[in-house]
mmCIF file with all atom_site columns, C-alpha atoms in Angstrom:
data_model
loop_
_atom_site.group_PDB
_atom_site.id
_atom_site.type_symbol
_atom_site.label_atom_id
_atom_site.label_alt_id
_atom_site.label_comp_id
_atom_site.label_asym_id
_atom_site.label_entity_id
_atom_site.label_seq_id
_atom_site.pdbx_PDB_ins_code
_atom_site.Cartn_x
_atom_site.Cartn_y
_atom_site.Cartn_z
_atom_site.occupancy
_atom_site.B_iso_or_equiv
_atom_site.pdbx_formal_charge
_atom_site.auth_seq_id
_atom_site.auth_comp_id
_atom_site.auth_asym_id
_atom_site.auth_atom_id
_atom_site.pdbx_PDB_model_num
ATOM 1   C CA . MET A 1 1   ? -2.736  11.612  -2.214  1.00 74.00 ? 599 MET A CA 1
ATOM 2   C CA . THR A 1 2   ? -4.694  11.813  -5.401  1.00 88.00 ? 600 THR A CA 1
ATOM 3   C CA . TRP A 1 3   ? -4.272  8.190   -6.463  1.00 88.00 ? 601 TRP A CA 1
ATOM 4   C CA . LEU A 1 4   ? -6.850  6.711   -4.062  1.00 92.00 ? 602 LEU A CA 1
ATOM 5   C CA . PRO A 1 5   ? -9.659  9.077   -5.078  1.00 95.00 ? 603 PRO A CA 1
ATOM 6   C CA . ALA A 1 6   ? -8.770  8.373   -8.731  1.00 92.00 ? 604 ALA A CA 1
ATOM 7   C CA . VAL A 1 7   ? -8.987  4.601   -8.211  1.00 91.00 ? 605 VAL A CA 1
ATOM 8   C CA . ILE A 1 8   ? -12.271 4.794   -6.328  1.00 95.00 ? 606 ILE A CA 1
ATOM 9   C CA . GLU A 1 9   ? -13.834 7.290   -8.743  1.00 95.00 ? 607 GLU A CA 1
ATOM 10  C CA . ASP A 1 10  ? -12.695 5.256   -11.755 1.00 94.00 ? 608 ASP A CA 1
ATOM 11  C CA . GLY A 1 11  ? -14.677 2.224   -10.631 1.00 94.00 ? 609 GLY A CA 1
ATOM 12  C CA . SER A 1 12  ? -17.650 3.655   -8.751  1.00 96.00 ? 610 SER A CA 1
ATOM 13  C CA . ASP A 1 13  ? -20.018 6.572   -8.367  1.00 96.00 ? 611 ASP A CA 1
ATOM 14  C CA . VAL A 1 14  ? -18.305 7.676   -5.122  1.00 97.00 ? 612 VAL A CA 1
ATOM 15  C CA . ARG A 1 15  ? -16.686 11.096  -5.479  1.00 97.00 ? 613 ARG A CA 1
ATOM 16  C CA . PHE A 1 16  ? -14.072 12.893  -3.400  1.00 96.00 ? 614 PHE A CA 1
ATOM 17  C CA . ALA A 1 17  ? -14.128 16.642  -2.809  1.00 95.00 ? 615 ALA A CA 1
ATOM 18  C CA . PRO A 1 18  ? -11.031 18.496  -4.022  1.00 92.00 ? 616 PRO A CA 1
ATOM 19  C CA . GLY A 1 19  ? -8.685  19.799  -1.364  1.00 90.00 ? 617 GLY A CA 1
ATOM 20  C CA . SER A 1 20  ? -5.187  21.151  -0.890  1.00 89.00 ? 618 SER A CA 1
ATOM 21  C CA . SER A 1 21  ? -2.432  19.451  -2.819  1.00 90.00 ? 619 SER A CA 1
ATOM 22  C CA . ALA A 1 22  ? 0.357   17.681  -0.963  1.00 90.00 ? 620 ALA A CA 1
ATOM 23  C CA . GLY A 1 23  ? 2.770   20.124  -2.595  1.00 92.00 ? 621 GLY A CA 1
ATOM 24  C CA . GLU A 1 24  ? 0.917   23.104  -1.137  1.00 92.00 ? 622 GLU A CA 1
ATOM 25  C CA . ASP A 1 25  ? 0.215   21.773  2.351   1.00 94.00 ? 623 ASP A CA 1
ATOM 26  C CA . PRO A 1 26  ? 0.916   18.081  2.997   1.00 92.00 ? 624 PRO A CA 1
ATOM 27  C CA . VAL A 1 27  ? -0.650  18.009  6.464   1.00 95.00 ? 625 VAL A CA 1
ATOM 28  C CA . ARG A 1 28  ? -3.837  19.667  5.283   1.00 95.00 ? 626 ARG A CA 1
ATOM 29  C CA . ALA A 1 29  ? -4.008  17.396  2.206   1.00 94.00 ? 627 ALA A CA 1
ATOM 30  C CA . TRP A 1 30  ? -3.595  14.268  4.349   1.00 92.00 ? 628 TRP A CA 1
ATOM 31  C CA . THR A 1 31  ? -6.181  15.471  6.883   1.00 95.00 ? 629 THR A CA 1
ATOM 32  C CA . HIS A 1 32  ? -8.665  16.226  4.095   1.00 96.00 ? 630 HIS A CA 1
ATOM 33  C CA . LEU A 1 33  ? -8.204  12.778  2.516   1.00 95.00 ? 631 LEU A CA 1
ATOM 34  C CA . ASP A 1 34  ? -8.406  11.058  5.906   1.00 95.00 ? 632 ASP A CA 1
ATOM 35  C CA . GLU A 1 35  ? -11.692 12.837  6.733   1.00 96.00 ? 633 GLU A CA 1
ATOM 36  C CA . GLN A 1 36  ? -13.233 11.804  3.419   1.00 96.00 ? 634 GLN A CA 1
ATOM 37  C CA . ILE A 1 37  ? -12.167 8.178   3.794   1.00 96.00 ? 635 ILE A CA 1
ATOM 38  C CA . ARG A 1 38  ? -13.566 8.066   7.323   1.00 96.00 ? 636 ARG A CA 1
ATOM 39  C CA . ARG A 1 39  ? -16.889 9.486   6.081   1.00 97.00 ? 637 ARG A CA 1
ATOM 40  C CA . ILE A 1 40  ? -17.124 6.878   3.322   1.00 97.00 ? 638 ILE A CA 1
ATOM 41  C CA . LEU A 1 41  ? -16.338 4.012   5.681   1.00 97.00 ? 639 LEU A CA 1
ATOM 42  C CA . ALA A 1 42  ? -18.705 5.296   8.377   1.00 97.00 ? 640 ALA A CA 1
ATOM 43  C CA . ASP A 1 43  ? -21.666 5.391   5.982   1.00 98.00 ? 641 ASP A CA 1
ATOM 44  C CA . PRO A 1 44  ? -22.843 1.813   5.318   1.00 98.00 ? 642 PRO A CA 1
ATOM 45  C CA . GLU A 1 45  ? -24.702 2.834   2.158   1.00 98.00 ? 643 GLU A CA 1
ATOM 46  C CA . VAL A 1 46  ? -21.694 4.566   0.601   1.00 97.00 ? 644 VAL A CA 1
ATOM 47  C CA . SER A 1 47  ? -19.222 1.943   1.787   1.00 97.00 ? 645 SER A CA 1
ATOM 48  C CA . ALA A 1 48  ? -21.347 -0.807  0.223   1.00 98.00 ? 646 ALA A CA 1
ATOM 49  C CA . ARG A 1 49  ? -21.578 0.831   -3.211  1.00 97.00 ? 647 ARG A CA 1
ATOM 50  C CA . PRO A 1 50  ? -20.121 -1.339  -5.968  1.00 97.00 ? 648 PRO A CA 1
ATOM 51  C CA . HIS A 1 51  ? -16.654 -0.761  -7.334  1.00 97.00 ? 649 HIS A CA 1
ATOM 52  C CA . SER A 1 52  ? -15.581 -2.408  -10.600 1.00 94.00 ? 650 SER A CA 1
ATOM 53  C CA . ASN A 1 53  ? -11.833 -2.778  -11.090 1.00 86.00 ? 651 ASN A CA 1
ATOM 54  C CA . ARG A 1 54  ? -11.153 -2.678  -14.820 1.00 81.00 ? 652 ARG A CA 1
ATOM 55  C CA . HIS A 1 55  ? -7.677  -4.183  -14.326 1.00 73.00 ? 653 HIS A CA 1
ATOM 56  C CA . THR A 1 56  ? -8.780  -7.295  -12.444 1.00 72.00 ? 654 THR A CA 1
ATOM 57  C CA . GLY A 1 57  ? -12.436 -7.523  -13.430 1.00 78.00 ? 655 GLY A CA 1
ATOM 58  C CA . GLN A 1 58  ? -13.386 -7.709  -9.752  1.00 84.00 ? 656 GLN A CA 1
ATOM 59  C CA . ASP A 1 59  ? -16.583 -6.134  -8.459  1.00 94.00 ? 657 ASP A CA 1
ATOM 60  C CA . ARG A 1 60  ? -16.391 -5.360  -4.745  1.00 95.00 ? 658 ARG A CA 1
ATOM 61  C CA . PRO A 1 61  ? -17.803 -2.841  -2.270  1.00 97.00 ? 659 PRO A CA 1
ATOM 62  C CA . VAL A 1 62  ? -16.004 0.513   -2.146  1.00 97.00 ? 660 VAL A CA 1
ATOM 63  C CA . GLY A 1 63  ? -15.221 -0.011  1.555   1.00 96.00 ? 661 GLY A CA 1
ATOM 64  C CA . ALA A 1 64  ? -13.483 -3.320  0.830   1.00 95.00 ? 662 ALA A CA 1
ATOM 65  C CA . VAL A 1 65  ? -11.421 -1.726  -1.941  1.00 94.00 ? 663 VAL A CA 1
ATOM 66  C CA . ILE A 1 66  ? -10.339 1.109   0.349   1.00 94.00 ? 664 ILE A CA 1
ATOM 67  C CA . ASP A 1 67  ? -9.434  -1.369  3.070   1.00 90.00 ? 665 ASP A CA 1
ATOM 68  C CA . GLU A 1 68  ? -7.374  -3.488  0.723   1.00 84.00 ? 666 GLU A CA 1
ATOM 69  C CA . ILE A 1 69  ? -5.442  -0.888  -1.229  1.00 85.00 ? 667 ILE A CA 1
ATOM 70  C CA . PHE A 1 70  ? -5.272  2.097   1.115   1.00 90.00 ? 668 PHE A CA 1
ATOM 71  C CA . THR A 1 71  ? -4.626  0.170   4.307   1.00 88.00 ? 669 THR A CA 1
ATOM 72  C CA . GLY A 1 72  ? -1.991  -1.794  2.414   1.00 85.00 ? 670 GLY A CA 1
ATOM 73  C CA . ASP A 1 73  ? -0.383  1.357   1.094   1.00 87.00 ? 671 ASP A CA 1
ATOM 74  C CA . VAL A 1 74  ? -0.113  2.881   4.569   1.00 89.00 ? 672 VAL A CA 1
ATOM 75  C CA . PHE A 1 75  ? 1.176   -0.462  5.876   1.00 91.00 ? 673 PHE A CA 1
ATOM 76  C CA . PHE A 1 76  ? 3.923   -0.697  3.227   1.00 90.00 ? 674 PHE A CA 1
ATOM 77  C CA . HIS A 1 77  ? 4.985   2.922   3.612   1.00 91.00 ? 675 HIS A CA 1
ATOM 78  C CA . THR A 1 78  ? 5.220   2.432   7.378   1.00 93.00 ? 676 THR A CA 1
ATOM 79  C CA . TRP A 1 79  ? 8.103   0.097   6.593   1.00 93.00 ? 677 TRP A CA 1
ATOM 80  C CA . ASP A 1 80  ? 9.634   2.624   4.181   1.00 91.00 ? 678 ASP A CA 1
ATOM 81  C CA . LEU A 1 81  ? 9.547   5.428   6.748   1.00 91.00 ? 679 LEU A CA 1
ATOM 82  C CA . ALA A 1 82  ? 10.796  3.285   9.615   1.00 92.00 ? 680 ALA A CA 1
ATOM 83  C CA . ARG A 1 83  ? 13.611  1.799   7.526   1.00 90.00 ? 681 ARG A CA 1
ATOM 84  C CA . SER A 1 84  ? 14.733  5.129   6.086   1.00 89.00 ? 682 SER A CA 1
ATOM 85  C CA . SER A 1 85  ? 14.774  6.798   9.508   1.00 89.00 ? 683 SER A CA 1
ATOM 86  C CA . GLY A 1 86  ? 16.565  3.923   11.255  1.00 87.00 ? 684 GLY A CA 1
ATOM 87  C CA . GLN A 1 87  ? 13.591  2.912   13.415  1.00 90.00 ? 685 GLN A CA 1
ATOM 88  C CA . ASP A 1 88  ? 12.162  -0.522  14.161  1.00 92.00 ? 686 ASP A CA 1
ATOM 89  C CA . ASP A 1 89  ? 10.600  -1.651  10.877  1.00 93.00 ? 687 ASP A CA 1
ATOM 90  C CA . ARG A 1 90  ? 9.020   -4.917  12.028  1.00 94.00 ? 688 ARG A CA 1
ATOM 91  C CA . LEU A 1 91  ? 5.436   -5.143  10.852  1.00 96.00 ? 689 LEU A CA 1
ATOM 92  C CA . ASP A 1 92  ? 2.549   -7.290  12.031  1.00 96.00 ? 690 ASP A CA 1
ATOM 93  C CA . PRO A 1 93  ? 3.462   -10.804 10.850  1.00 97.00 ? 691 PRO A CA 1
ATOM 94  C CA . ASP A 1 94  ? -0.154  -11.754 10.088  1.00 97.00 ? 692 ASP A CA 1
ATOM 95  C CA . MET A 1 95  ? -0.614  -8.707  7.853   1.00 94.00 ? 693 MET A CA 1
ATOM 96  C CA . VAL A 1 96  ? 2.735   -9.410  6.180   1.00 97.00 ? 694 VAL A CA 1
ATOM 97  C CA . HIS A 1 97  ? 1.668   -13.002 5.481   1.00 97.00 ? 695 HIS A CA 1
ATOM 98  C CA . GLU A 1 98  ? -1.743  -11.906 4.168   1.00 94.00 ? 696 GLU A CA 1
ATOM 99  C CA . ALA A 1 99  ? -0.207  -9.254  1.902   1.00 92.00 ? 697 ALA A CA 1
ATOM 100 C CA . LEU A 1 100 ? 2.466   -11.547 0.498   1.00 95.00 ? 698 LEU A CA 1
ATOM 101 C CA . THR A 1 101 ? 0.040   -14.395 -0.107  1.00 95.00 ? 699 THR A CA 1
ATOM 102 C CA . GLY A 1 102 ? -2.639  -12.196 -1.668  1.00 90.00 ? 700 GLY A CA 1
ATOM 103 C CA . MET A 1 103 ? -0.333  -10.099 -3.797  1.00 90.00 ? 701 MET A CA 1
ATOM 104 C CA . SER A 1 104 ? 1.671   -13.096 -5.006  1.00 91.00 ? 702 SER A CA 1
ATOM 105 C CA . ALA A 1 105 ? -1.545  -14.694 -6.206  1.00 90.00 ? 703 ALA A CA 1
ATOM 106 C CA . MET A 1 106 ? -2.399  -11.520 -8.162  1.00 85.00 ? 704 MET A CA 1
ATOM 107 C CA . GLU A 1 107 ? 1.078   -10.825 -9.526  1.00 87.00 ? 705 GLU A CA 1
ATOM 108 C CA . GLU A 1 108 ? 0.011   -11.111 -13.179 1.00 85.00 ? 706 GLU A CA 1
ATOM 109 C CA . TYR A 1 109 ? -2.466  -8.256  -12.606 1.00 81.00 ? 707 TYR A CA 1
ATOM 110 C CA . LEU A 1 110 ? -0.306  -6.176  -10.266 1.00 81.00 ? 708 LEU A CA 1
ATOM 111 C CA . ARG A 1 111 ? 3.026   -6.073  -12.105 1.00 82.00 ? 709 ARG A CA 1
ATOM 112 C CA . PRO A 1 112 ? 1.691   -4.446  -15.300 1.00 83.00 ? 710 PRO A CA 1
ATOM 113 C CA . THR A 1 113 ? 0.221   -1.519  -13.295 1.00 79.00 ? 711 THR A CA 1
ATOM 114 C CA . GLY A 1 114 ? 3.707   -0.125  -12.790 1.00 77.00 ? 712 GLY A CA 1
ATOM 115 C CA . GLN A 1 115 ? 3.008   0.528   -9.108  1.00 80.00 ? 713 GLN A CA 1
ATOM 116 C CA . PHE A 1 116 ? 5.699   -1.888  -7.956  1.00 82.00 ? 714 PHE A CA 1
ATOM 117 C CA . GLY A 1 117 ? 9.341   -2.220  -8.789  1.00 84.00 ? 715 GLY A CA 1
ATOM 118 C CA . GLN A 1 118 ? 10.966  -5.304  -10.209 1.00 89.00 ? 716 GLN A CA 1
ATOM 119 C CA . GLN A 1 119 ? 11.095  -8.321  -7.890  1.00 91.00 ? 717 GLN A CA 1
ATOM 120 C CA . GLN A 1 120 ? 14.348  -8.171  -5.909  1.00 94.00 ? 718 GLN A CA 1
ATOM 121 C CA . PRO A 1 121 ? 16.486  -11.183 -5.012  1.00 94.00 ? 719 PRO A CA 1
ATOM 122 C CA . VAL A 1 122 ? 16.462  -12.527 -1.451  1.00 94.00 ? 720 VAL A CA 1
ATOM 123 C CA . PRO A 1 123 ? 18.553  -15.244 0.157   1.00 93.00 ? 721 PRO A CA 1
ATOM 124 C CA . GLU A 1 124 ? 17.112  -18.649 1.040   1.00 93.00 ? 722 GLU A CA 1
ATOM 125 C CA . ASP A 1 125 ? 16.831  -17.675 4.715   1.00 94.00 ? 723 ASP A CA 1
ATOM 126 C CA . ALA A 1 126 ? 14.844  -14.470 4.016   1.00 96.00 ? 724 ALA A CA 1
ATOM 127 C CA . THR A 1 127 ? 12.014  -13.726 6.394   1.00 96.00 ? 725 THR A CA 1
ATOM 128 C CA . GLU A 1 128 ? 8.482   -13.430 5.083   1.00 97.00 ? 726 GLU A CA 1
ATOM 129 C CA . GLN A 1 129 ? 8.680   -9.662  5.589   1.00 96.00 ? 727 GLN A CA 1
ATOM 130 C CA . GLU A 1 130 ? 11.871  -9.521  3.523   1.00 96.00 ? 728 GLU A CA 1
ATOM 131 C CA . ARG A 1 131 ? 10.202  -11.598 0.795   1.00 96.00 ? 729 ARG A CA 1
ATOM 132 C CA . LEU A 1 132 ? 7.205   -9.227  0.790   1.00 96.00 ? 730 LEU A CA 1
ATOM 133 C CA . PHE A 1 133 ? 9.317   -6.109  0.322   1.00 95.00 ? 731 PHE A CA 1
ATOM 134 C CA . ALA A 1 134 ? 11.471  -7.814  -2.304  1.00 96.00 ? 732 ALA A CA 1
ATOM 135 C CA . PHE A 1 135 ? 8.214   -8.680  -4.114  1.00 95.00 ? 733 PHE A CA 1
ATOM 136 C CA . LEU A 1 136 ? 7.265   -4.982  -3.984  1.00 93.00 ? 734 LEU A CA 1
ATOM 137 C CA . GLY A 1 137 ? 10.595  -4.050  -5.560  1.00 92.00 ? 735 GLY A CA 1
ATOM 138 C CA . ARG A 1 138 ? 12.460  -2.874  -2.483  1.00 92.00 ? 736 ARG A CA 1
ATOM 139 C CA . ASP A 1 139 ? 15.819  -4.121  -1.223  1.00 92.00 ? 737 ASP A CA 1
ATOM 140 C CA . PRO A 1 140 ? 14.573  -5.540  2.084   1.00 90.00 ? 738 PRO A CA 1
ATOM 141 C CA . ARG A 1 141 ? 17.995  -5.373  3.695   1.00 87.00 ? 739 ARG A CA 1
ATOM 142 C CA . TRP A 1 142 ? 18.838  -1.801  2.715   1.00 87.00 ? 740 TRP A CA 1
ATOM 143 C CA . ALA A 1 143 ? 19.791  0.576   5.509   1.00 83.00 ? 741 ALA A CA 1
ATOM 144 C CA . PRO A 1 144 ? 20.298  4.347   5.329   1.00 84.00 ? 742 PRO A CA 1
ATOM 145 C CA . PRO A 1 145 ? 23.893  5.549   5.012   1.00 82.00 ? 743 PRO A CA 1
ATOM 146 C CA . GLY A 1 146 ? 25.469  6.271   8.358   1.00 74.00 ? 744 GLY A CA 1
ATOM 147 C CA . SER A 1 147 ? 22.974  4.139   10.273  1.00 70.00 ? 745 SER A CA 1
ATOM 148 C CA . GLY A 1 148 ? 25.619  1.619   11.255  1.00 61.00 ? 746 GLY A CA 1
ATOM 149 C CA . GLN A 1 149 ? 23.362  -1.120  9.922   1.00 57.00 ? 747 GLN A CA 1
ATOM 150 C CA . GLY A 1 150 ? 24.882  -1.397  6.438   1.00 47.00 ? 748 GLY A CA 1
ATOM 151 C CA . ARG A 1 151 ? 23.693  -3.949  3.957   1.00 44.00 ? 749 ARG A CA 1
ATOM 152 C CA . LEU A 1 152 ? 23.097  -7.288  5.591   1.00 42.00 ? 750 LEU A CA 1
ATOM 153 C CA . GLY A 1 153 ? 23.863  -9.728  2.826   1.00 39.00 ? 751 GLY A CA 1
ATOM 154 C CA . LEU A 1 154 ? 22.569  -9.775  -0.734  1.00 38.00 ? 752 LEU A CA 1
ATOM 155 C CA . GLY A 1 155 ? 25.985  -9.639  -2.268  1.00 36.00 ? 753 GLY A CA 1
ATOM 156 C CA . SER A 1 156 ? 27.885  -7.819  0.433   1.00 34.00 ? 754 SER A CA 1
#
């Protein structure tokens, strides 16, 4: 929960107040981060402050950066949590399409950050959601042991 404040602070004059660490109290740490993000986004002056990304050279408003990277992060980890707990992992198809299209176009900037695993193989008939998670470095057809789902293809 420290990566988002680090990214925002690295490229702007917006600062986050320190709080509990996720190791100490994960619920309190998440609540603290959530409150700060909501305050930033609710204040048009703060949300509009410029953010310069030294990796991509893009200058954008802080609010737009938060929306892109933090919303995306929560979106992707929704899949992780649903998949690992055996729940329905289908995500909004429009957001999946937007993420795959946008991230694919920025692959040369994203891969070197080390935030994603190596592109995983997918079969010809892979869904767009499967292609997105393979792009992110996940095996999109993995299922937790004992779930009864097993691996659905990809060499099985």
